[in-house]
CSV table of C-alpha atoms in Angstrom, one decimal:
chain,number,residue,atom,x,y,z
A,1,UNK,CA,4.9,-14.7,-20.1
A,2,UNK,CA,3.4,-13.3,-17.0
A,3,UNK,CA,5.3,-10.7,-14.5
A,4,UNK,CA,6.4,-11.9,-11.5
A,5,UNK,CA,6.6,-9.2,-8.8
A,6,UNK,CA,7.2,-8.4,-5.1
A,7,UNK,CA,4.7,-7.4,-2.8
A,8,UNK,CA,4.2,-6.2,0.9
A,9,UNK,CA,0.7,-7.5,2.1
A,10,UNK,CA,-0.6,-6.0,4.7
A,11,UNK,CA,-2.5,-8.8,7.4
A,12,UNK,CA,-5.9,-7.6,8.5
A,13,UNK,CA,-7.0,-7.9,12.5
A,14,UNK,CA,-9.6,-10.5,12.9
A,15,UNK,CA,-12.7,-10.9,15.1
A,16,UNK,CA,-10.5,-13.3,17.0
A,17,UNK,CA,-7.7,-11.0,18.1
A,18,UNK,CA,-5.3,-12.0,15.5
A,19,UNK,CA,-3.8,-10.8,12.2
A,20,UNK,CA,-3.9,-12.7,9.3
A,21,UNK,CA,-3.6,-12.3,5.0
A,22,UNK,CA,-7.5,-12.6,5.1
A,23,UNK,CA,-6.6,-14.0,1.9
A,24,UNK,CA,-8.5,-17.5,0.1
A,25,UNK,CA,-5.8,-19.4,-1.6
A,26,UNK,CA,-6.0,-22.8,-3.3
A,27,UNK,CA,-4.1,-25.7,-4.6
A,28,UNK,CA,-4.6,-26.3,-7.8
A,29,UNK,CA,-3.0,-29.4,-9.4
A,30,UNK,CA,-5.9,-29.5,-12.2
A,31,UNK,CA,-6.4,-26.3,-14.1
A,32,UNK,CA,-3.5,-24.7,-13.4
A,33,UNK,CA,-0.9,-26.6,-12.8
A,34,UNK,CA,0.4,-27.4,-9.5
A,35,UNK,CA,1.0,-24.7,-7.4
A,36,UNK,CA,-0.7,-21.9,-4.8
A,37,UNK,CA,-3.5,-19.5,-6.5
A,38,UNK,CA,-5.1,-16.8,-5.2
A,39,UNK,CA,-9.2,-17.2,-5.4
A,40,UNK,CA,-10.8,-14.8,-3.3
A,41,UNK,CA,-10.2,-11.7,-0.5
A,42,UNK,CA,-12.0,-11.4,3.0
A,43,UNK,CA,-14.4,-8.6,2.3
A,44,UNK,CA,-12.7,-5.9,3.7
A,45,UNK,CA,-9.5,-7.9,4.4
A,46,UNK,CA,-6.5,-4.8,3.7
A,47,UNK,CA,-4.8,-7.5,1.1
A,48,UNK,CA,-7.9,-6.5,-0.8
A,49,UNK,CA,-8.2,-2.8,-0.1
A,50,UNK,CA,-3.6,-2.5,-1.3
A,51,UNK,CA,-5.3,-4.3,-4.7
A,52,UNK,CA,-1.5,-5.3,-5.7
A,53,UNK,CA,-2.8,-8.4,-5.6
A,54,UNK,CA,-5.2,-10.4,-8.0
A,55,UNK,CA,-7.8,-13.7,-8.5
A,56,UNK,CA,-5.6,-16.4,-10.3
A,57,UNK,CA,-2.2,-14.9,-8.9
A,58,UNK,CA,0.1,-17.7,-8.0
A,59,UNK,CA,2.0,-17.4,-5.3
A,60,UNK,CA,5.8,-18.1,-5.7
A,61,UNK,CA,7.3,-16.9,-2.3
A,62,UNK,CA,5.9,-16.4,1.2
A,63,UNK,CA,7.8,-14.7,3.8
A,64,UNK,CA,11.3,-15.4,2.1
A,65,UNK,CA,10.4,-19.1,1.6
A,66,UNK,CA,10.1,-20.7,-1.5
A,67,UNK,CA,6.0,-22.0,-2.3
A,68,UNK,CA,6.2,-22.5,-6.1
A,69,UNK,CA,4.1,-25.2,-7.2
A,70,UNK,CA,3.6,-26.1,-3.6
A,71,UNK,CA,0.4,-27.5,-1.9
A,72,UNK,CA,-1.0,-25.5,1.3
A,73,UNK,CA,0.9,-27.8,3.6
A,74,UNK,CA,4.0,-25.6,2.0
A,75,UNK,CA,2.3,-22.2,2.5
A,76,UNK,CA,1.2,-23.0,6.3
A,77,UNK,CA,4.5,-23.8,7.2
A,78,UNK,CA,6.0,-20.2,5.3
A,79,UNK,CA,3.3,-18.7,7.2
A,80,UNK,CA,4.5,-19.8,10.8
A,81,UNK,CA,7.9,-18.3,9.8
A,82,UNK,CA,9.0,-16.5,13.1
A,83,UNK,CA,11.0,-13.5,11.1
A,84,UNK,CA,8.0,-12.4,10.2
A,85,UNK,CA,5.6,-13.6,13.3
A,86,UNK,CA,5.2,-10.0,15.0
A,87,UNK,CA,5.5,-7.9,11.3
A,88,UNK,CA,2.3,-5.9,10.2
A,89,UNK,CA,2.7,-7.2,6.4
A,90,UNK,CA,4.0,-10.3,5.1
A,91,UNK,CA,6.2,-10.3,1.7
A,92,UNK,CA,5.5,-12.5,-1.0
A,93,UNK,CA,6.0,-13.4,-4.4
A,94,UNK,CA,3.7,-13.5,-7.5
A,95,UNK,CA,3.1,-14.6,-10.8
């Protein structure tokens, strides 16, 4: 069985003004299983540079909101959570 842990991720300032995870995640319904898996890092992106996180994670929970075996539709809307809006790192969940 895999670990599941907690992490703080740090969002990266983007060319357009913004933060953001800077992170590539996919839905995966095929190989996986269904759920939310981590594919790929923004070169440079700080989510990358902490290196708590991993290709192939799956994400469980996004800002306090449950994402497991969720499609991006779920992970947009745990995204947009306002508690977390104006914070310099967004906590999740992994597997």
């Amino acid at each position: 069985m895999t670990d599941v842990y907690d992490v703080d991720v740090p969002k990266t300032l983007g060319e357009d003004g913004k933060y953001s995870l800077k992170i590539d995640i996919r839905s995966d319904d095929d190989v996986l299983g269904p759920g939310l898996f981590i594919y790929g890092f923004m070169p440079g992106s700080n989510a990358e540079k902490q290196g708590m996180l991993h290709v192939g994670d799956e994400l469980l929970c996004v800002n306090d909101i449950d994402v497991e075996g969720g499609a991006l539709d779920d992970l947009i809307f745990a995204m947009q959570n306002e508690d977390y809006a104006e914070s310099d790192v967004v906590p999740v969940m992994v597997r």
